[in-house]
Coordinates of C-alpha atoms in Angstrom, one line a residue:
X11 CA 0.0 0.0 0.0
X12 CA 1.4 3.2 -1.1
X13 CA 2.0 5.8 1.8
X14 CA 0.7 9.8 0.5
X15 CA -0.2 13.0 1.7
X16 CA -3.8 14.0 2.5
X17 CA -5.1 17.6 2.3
X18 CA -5.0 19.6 5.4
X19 CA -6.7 22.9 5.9
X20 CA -5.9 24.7 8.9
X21 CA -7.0 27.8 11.1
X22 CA -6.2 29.4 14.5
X23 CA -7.4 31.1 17.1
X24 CA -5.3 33.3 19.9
X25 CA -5.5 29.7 22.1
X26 CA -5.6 27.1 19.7
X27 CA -4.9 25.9 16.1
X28 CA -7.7 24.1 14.2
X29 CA -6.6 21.3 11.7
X30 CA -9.1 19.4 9.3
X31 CA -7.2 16.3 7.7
X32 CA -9.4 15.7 4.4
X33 CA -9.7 11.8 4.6
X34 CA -13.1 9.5 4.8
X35 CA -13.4 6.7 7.0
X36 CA -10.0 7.0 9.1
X37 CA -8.8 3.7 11.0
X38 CA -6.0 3.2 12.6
X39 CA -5.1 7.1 13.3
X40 CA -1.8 7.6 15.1
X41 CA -1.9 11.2 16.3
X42 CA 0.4 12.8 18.5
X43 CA 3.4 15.8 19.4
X44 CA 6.8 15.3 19.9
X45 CA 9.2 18.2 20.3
X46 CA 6.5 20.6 18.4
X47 CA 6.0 18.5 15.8
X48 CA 2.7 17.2 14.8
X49 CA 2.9 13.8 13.3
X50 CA -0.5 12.0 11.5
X51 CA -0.6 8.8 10.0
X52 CA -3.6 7.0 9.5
X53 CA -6.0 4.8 6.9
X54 CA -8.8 6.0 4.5
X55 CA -10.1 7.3 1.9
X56 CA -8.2 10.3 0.4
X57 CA -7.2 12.2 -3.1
X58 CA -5.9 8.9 -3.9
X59 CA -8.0 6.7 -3.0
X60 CA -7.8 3.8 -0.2
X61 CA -4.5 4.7 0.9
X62 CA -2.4 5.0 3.8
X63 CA -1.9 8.7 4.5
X64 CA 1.0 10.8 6.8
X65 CA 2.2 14.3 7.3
X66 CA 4.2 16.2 9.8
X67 CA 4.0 19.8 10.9
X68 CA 6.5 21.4 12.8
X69 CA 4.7 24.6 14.8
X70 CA 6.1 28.1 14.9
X71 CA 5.6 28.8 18.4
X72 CA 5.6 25.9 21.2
X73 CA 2.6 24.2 21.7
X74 CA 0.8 21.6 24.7
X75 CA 1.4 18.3 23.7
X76 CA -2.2 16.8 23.8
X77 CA -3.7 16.9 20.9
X78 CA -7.9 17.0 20.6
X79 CA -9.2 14.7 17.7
X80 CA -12.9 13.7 16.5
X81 CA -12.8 11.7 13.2
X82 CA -16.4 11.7 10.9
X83 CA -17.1 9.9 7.6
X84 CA -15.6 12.6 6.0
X85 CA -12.8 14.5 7.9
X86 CA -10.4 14.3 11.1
X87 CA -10.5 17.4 12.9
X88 CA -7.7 18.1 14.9
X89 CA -7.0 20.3 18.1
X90 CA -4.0 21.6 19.6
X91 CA -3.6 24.6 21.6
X92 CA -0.8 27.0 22.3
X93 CA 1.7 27.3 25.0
X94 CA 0.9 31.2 25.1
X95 CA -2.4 33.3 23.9
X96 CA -0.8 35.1 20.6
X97 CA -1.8 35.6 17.0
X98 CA 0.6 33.4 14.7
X99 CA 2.0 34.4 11.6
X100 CA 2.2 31.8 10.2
X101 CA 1.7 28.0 11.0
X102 CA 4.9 26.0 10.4
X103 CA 7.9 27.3 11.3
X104 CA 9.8 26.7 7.8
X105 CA 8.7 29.9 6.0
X106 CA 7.7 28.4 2.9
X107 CA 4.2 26.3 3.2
X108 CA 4.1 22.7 2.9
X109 CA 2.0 21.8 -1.1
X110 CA -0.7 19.9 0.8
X111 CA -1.5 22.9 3.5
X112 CA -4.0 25.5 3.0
X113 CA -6.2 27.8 5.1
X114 CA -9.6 26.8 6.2
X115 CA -11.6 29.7 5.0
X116 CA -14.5 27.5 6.8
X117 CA -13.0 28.6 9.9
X118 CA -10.9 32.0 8.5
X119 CA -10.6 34.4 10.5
X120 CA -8.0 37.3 10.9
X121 CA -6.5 39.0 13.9
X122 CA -8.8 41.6 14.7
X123 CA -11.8 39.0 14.1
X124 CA -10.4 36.6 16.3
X125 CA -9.9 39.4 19.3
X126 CA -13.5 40.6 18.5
X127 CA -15.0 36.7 19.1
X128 CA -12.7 36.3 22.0
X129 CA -14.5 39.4 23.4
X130 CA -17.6 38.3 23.0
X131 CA -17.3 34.8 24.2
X132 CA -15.2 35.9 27.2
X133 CA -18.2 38.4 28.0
X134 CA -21.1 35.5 27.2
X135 CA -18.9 33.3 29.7
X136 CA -18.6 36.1 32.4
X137 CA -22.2 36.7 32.0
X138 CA -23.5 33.0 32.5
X139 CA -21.0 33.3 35.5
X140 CA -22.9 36.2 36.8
X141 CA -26.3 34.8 36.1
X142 CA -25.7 31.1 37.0
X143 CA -24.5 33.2 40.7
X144 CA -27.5 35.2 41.4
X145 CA -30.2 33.1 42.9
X146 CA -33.4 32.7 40.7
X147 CA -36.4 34.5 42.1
X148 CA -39.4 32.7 41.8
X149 CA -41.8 35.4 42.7
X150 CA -40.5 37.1 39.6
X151 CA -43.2 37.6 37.8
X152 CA -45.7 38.1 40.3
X153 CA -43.4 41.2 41.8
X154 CA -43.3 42.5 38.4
X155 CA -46.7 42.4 37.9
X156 CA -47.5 44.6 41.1
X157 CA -45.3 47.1 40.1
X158 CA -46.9 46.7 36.6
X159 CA -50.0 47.3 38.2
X160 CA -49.3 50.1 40.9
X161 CA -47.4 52.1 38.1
X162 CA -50.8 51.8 35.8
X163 CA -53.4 52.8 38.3
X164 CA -51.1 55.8 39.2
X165 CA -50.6 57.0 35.9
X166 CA -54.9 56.7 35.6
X167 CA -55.1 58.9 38.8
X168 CA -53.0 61.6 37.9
X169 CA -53.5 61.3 34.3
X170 CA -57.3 61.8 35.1
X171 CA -56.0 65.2 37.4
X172 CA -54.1 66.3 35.1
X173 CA -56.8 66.5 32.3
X174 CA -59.2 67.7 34.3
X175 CA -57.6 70.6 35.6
X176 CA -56.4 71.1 31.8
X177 CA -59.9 71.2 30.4
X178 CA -60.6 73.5 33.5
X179 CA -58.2 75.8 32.8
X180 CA -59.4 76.7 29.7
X181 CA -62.9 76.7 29.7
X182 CA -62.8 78.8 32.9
X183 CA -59.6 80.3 33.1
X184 CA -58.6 81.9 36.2
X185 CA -61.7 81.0 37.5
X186 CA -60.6 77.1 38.1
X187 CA -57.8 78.4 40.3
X188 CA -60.3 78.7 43.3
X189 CA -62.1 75.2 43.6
X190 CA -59.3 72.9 42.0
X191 CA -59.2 71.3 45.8
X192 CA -63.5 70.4 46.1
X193 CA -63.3 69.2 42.6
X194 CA -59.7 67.2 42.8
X195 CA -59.2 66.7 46.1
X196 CA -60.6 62.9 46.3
X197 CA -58.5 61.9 43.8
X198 CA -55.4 63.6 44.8
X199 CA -56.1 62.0 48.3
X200 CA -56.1 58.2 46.4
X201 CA -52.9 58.6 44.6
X202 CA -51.1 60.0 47.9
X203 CA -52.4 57.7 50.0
X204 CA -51.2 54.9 47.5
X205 CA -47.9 56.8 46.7
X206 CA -46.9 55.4 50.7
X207 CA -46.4 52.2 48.8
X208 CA -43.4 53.8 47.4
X209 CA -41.7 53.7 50.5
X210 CA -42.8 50.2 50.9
X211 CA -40.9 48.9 47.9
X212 CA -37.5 49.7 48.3
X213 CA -37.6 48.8 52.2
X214 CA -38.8 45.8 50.9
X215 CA -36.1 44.9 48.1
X216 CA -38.6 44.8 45.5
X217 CA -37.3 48.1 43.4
X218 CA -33.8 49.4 43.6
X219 CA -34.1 52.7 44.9
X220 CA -32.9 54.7 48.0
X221 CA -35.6 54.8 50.8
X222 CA -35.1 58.2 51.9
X223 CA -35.4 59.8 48.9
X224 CA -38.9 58.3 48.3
X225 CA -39.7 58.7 52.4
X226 CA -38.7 62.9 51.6
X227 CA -41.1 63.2 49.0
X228 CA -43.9 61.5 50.2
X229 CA -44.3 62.6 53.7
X230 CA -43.6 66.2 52.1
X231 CA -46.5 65.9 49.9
X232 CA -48.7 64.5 52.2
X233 CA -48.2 67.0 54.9
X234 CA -49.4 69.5 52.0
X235 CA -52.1 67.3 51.1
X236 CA -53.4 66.5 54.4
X237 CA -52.4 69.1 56.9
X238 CA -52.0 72.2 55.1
X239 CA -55.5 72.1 52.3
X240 CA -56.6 68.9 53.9
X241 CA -57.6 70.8 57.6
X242 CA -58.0 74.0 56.7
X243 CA -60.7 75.4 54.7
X244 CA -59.7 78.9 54.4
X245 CA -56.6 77.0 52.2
X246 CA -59.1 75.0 50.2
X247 CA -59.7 78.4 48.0
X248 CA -56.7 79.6 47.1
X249 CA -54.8 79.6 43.8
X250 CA -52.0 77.7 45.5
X251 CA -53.5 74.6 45.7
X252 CA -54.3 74.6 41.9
X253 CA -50.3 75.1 41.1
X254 CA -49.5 72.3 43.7
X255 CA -51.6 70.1 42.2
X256 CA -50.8 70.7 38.4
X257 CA -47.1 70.4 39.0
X258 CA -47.2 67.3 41.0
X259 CA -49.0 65.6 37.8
X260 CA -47.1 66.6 35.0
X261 CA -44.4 64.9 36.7
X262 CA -46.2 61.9 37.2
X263 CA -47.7 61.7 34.1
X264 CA -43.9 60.8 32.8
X265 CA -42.7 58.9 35.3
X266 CA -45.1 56.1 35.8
X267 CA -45.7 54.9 32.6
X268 CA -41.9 55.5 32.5
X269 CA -41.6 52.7 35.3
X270 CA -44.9 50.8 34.3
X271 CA -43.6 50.1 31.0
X272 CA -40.0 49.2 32.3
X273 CA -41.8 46.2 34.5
X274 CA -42.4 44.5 31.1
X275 CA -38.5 45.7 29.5
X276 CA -39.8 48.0 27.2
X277 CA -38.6 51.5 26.8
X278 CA -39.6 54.4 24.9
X279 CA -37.0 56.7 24.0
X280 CA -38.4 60.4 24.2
X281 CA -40.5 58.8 27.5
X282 CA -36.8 58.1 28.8
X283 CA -35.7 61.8 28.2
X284 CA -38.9 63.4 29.7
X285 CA -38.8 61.2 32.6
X286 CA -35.3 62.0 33.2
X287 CA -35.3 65.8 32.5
X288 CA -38.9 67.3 33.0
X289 CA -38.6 66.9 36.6
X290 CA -35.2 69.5 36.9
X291 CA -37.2 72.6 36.5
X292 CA -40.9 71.1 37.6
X293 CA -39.6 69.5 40.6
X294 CA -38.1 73.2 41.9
X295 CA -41.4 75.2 41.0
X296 CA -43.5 72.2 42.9
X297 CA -41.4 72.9 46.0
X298 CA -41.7 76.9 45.4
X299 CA -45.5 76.5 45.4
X300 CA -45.6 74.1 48.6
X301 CA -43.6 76.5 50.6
X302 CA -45.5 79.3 49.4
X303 CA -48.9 77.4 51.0
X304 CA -47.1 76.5 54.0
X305 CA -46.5 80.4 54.2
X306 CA -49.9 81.5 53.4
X307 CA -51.0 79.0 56.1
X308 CA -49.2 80.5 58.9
X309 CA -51.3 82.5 60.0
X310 CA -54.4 80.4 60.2
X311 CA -53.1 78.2 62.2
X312 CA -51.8 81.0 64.8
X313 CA -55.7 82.5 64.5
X314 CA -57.4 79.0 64.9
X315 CA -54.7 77.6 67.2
X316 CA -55.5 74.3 65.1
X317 CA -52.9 71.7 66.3
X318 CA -51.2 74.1 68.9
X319 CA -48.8 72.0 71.5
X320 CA -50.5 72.2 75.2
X321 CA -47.7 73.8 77.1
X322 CA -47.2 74.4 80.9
X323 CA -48.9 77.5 82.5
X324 CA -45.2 78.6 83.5
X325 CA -44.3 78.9 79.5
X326 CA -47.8 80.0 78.1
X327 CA -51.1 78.2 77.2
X328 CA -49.6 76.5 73.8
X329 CA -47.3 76.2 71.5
X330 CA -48.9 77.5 68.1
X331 CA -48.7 75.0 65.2
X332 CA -47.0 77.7 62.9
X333 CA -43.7 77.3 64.7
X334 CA -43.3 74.2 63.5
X335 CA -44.4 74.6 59.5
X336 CA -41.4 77.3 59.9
X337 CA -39.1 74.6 60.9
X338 CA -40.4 72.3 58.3
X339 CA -39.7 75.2 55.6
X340 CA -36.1 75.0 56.4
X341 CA -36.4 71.0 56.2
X342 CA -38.4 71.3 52.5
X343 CA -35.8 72.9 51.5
X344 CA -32.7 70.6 52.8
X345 CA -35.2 67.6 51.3
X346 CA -35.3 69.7 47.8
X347 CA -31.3 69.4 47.6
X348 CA -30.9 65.9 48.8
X349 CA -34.0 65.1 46.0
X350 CA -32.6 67.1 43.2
X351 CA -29.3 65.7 43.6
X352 CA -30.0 62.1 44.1
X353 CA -32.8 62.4 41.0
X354 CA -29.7 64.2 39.2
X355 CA -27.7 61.4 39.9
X356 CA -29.6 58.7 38.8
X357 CA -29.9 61.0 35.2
X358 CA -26.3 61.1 34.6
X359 CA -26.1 57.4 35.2
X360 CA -29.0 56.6 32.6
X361 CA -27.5 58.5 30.0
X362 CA -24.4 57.1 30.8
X363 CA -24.7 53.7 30.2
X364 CA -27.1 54.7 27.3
X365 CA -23.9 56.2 25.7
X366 CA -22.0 53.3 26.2
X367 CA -24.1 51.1 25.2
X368 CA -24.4 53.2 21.9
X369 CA -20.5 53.1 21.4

């Protein structure tokens, strides 16, 4: 039986170099390294028929001495990796190439190809590492669909608000400014009461969000809501309430369906830049027109001594109310910079890793 030369086809990687010995039904393969040289000898069917078929390759750089094989009807593949993680010149250290090698254009690929899939499959493995780490939660789905929920019926409450004091606005004009709370009041008072939830949440783990942030701007509102137009009437007819209430719902009118529509990974771009950018100058004005109520309910609450402190007959009859809101002033304010600059924060982050994802 005459002895020949099969067909190889080769390609390589930064790791490893892939060899693809063109000969069917291979018996008797004899595959292995010594000193860096590759030696093949086996039986099949080749370019010359039934034969018995040998080559030896002696590698440019140093390579591990196992070698990987998997032989089909049609092919032996062949595996060996390198000593070091480089790109090759060339494969066989004598400069000129052996007549039965060629490249495997199959498997082609050039340097900056190779680094490119090297990236990516070092980033697929690091991030089944990550995932296979964190701990499925089965309660997934259900979580997401409260916040799904919550998020909807909030943007209906304040959505309905908002409209409502739009179509107001301009059928009546300034008119509307004077009974916004008797005719949004009940409302306002669901979507308050159910903002508390929002403070819930994050204690809870189930959104990733600061608690004190959220704890700021709820109790702020709801001591507006409550204290200051809910318990007293002479409040109820000012203008003030009708500003409060229209800047506290074109902000929500962004940001829940901003969130609701995040609980089911969908994102809308322009949503994602009014969410993050109508709030820096509505949020300011919103807190302007609280404090200006809070003044313009001073005071009533020295006249009607509503919620006055009993104090000893020593140190007077009672403590009016009023000295209080003018301590809470000062703390709206403190609670407006550690808002705007934790909301600012999280706005340079989003765009942030919107960027790079982009690049």
């Amino acid at each position: 039986m005459q002895t020949l030369t099969p067909h190889v086809y080769w390609a390589q990687r930064h790791a490893e170099i892939y060899l693809r010995v063109e000969l069917s039904d291979a018996q008797n393969l004899d595959i292995g390294i010594q000193e860096n040289v590759l030696h093949f000898r086996a039986q099949g069917h080749g370019a010359k028929g039934d034969n018995e078929y040998e080559f030896s390759l002696e590698f440019l750089e140093p390579v591990k001495p196992e070698v990987t094989q998997k032989s089909t009807q049609r092919q032996v593949n062949i595996t060996v990796r390198k000593q070091e993680h480089c790109w090759w010149d060339r494969l066989t250290r004598q400069e000129r190439k052996p007549l039965f090698l060629a490249p495997d254009f199959d498997r082609w690929l050039d340097e900056s190809d190779a680094e490119m899939e090297l990236r990516a499959k070092e980033e697929r493995i690091n991030k089944v590492s990550i995932e296979s780490r964190i701990p499925k939660d089965s309660f997934l789905g259900l979580k997401k669909g409260y916040l799904f929920m919550y998020n909807l019926v909030q943007f209906l409450g304040f959505s309905w608000i908002f409209v409502n004091m739009t179509v107001r606005l301009f059928i009546l004009r300034e008119d509307s400014f004077y009974d916004t709370f008797h005719t949004i009041a009940d409302m306002m008072y669901f979507c308050q009461i159910l903002a508390v939830a929002e403070v819930i949440n994050p204690a809870l783990g189930l959104v990733r969000t600061g608690v004190i942030p959220a704890l700021i701007q709820v109790v702020g509102r709801n001591v507006i809501l409550f204290v200051i137009f809910g318990s007293l009437e002479d409040m109820q007819n000012k203008a003030v309430v009708f500003f409060v209430f229209y800047l506290w719902s074109i902000i929500e009118i962004f940001r829940y369906p901003y969130y609701m529509l995040a609980c089911i990974d969908t994102e809308w771009k322009m949503l994602t830049w009014l969410r993050y950018t109508i709030w820096m100058p509505l949020y300011p004005l919103g807190v302007l027109a609280e404090a200006v109520a809070v003044i313009q309910s001073l005071p009533i609450f020295d006249e009607t001594r509503l919620y006055s402190i009993p104090l000893p007959k020593a140190l007077g009859q009672s403590l009016s109310f009023s000295y209080i809101l003018q301590l809470y002033l000062v703390l709206m304010f403190l609670g407006l910079f550690i808002n705007f600059r934790h909301l600012y924060k999280q706005r340079r982050r989003r765009f942030r890793s919107k960027k790079r994802k982009a690049n």
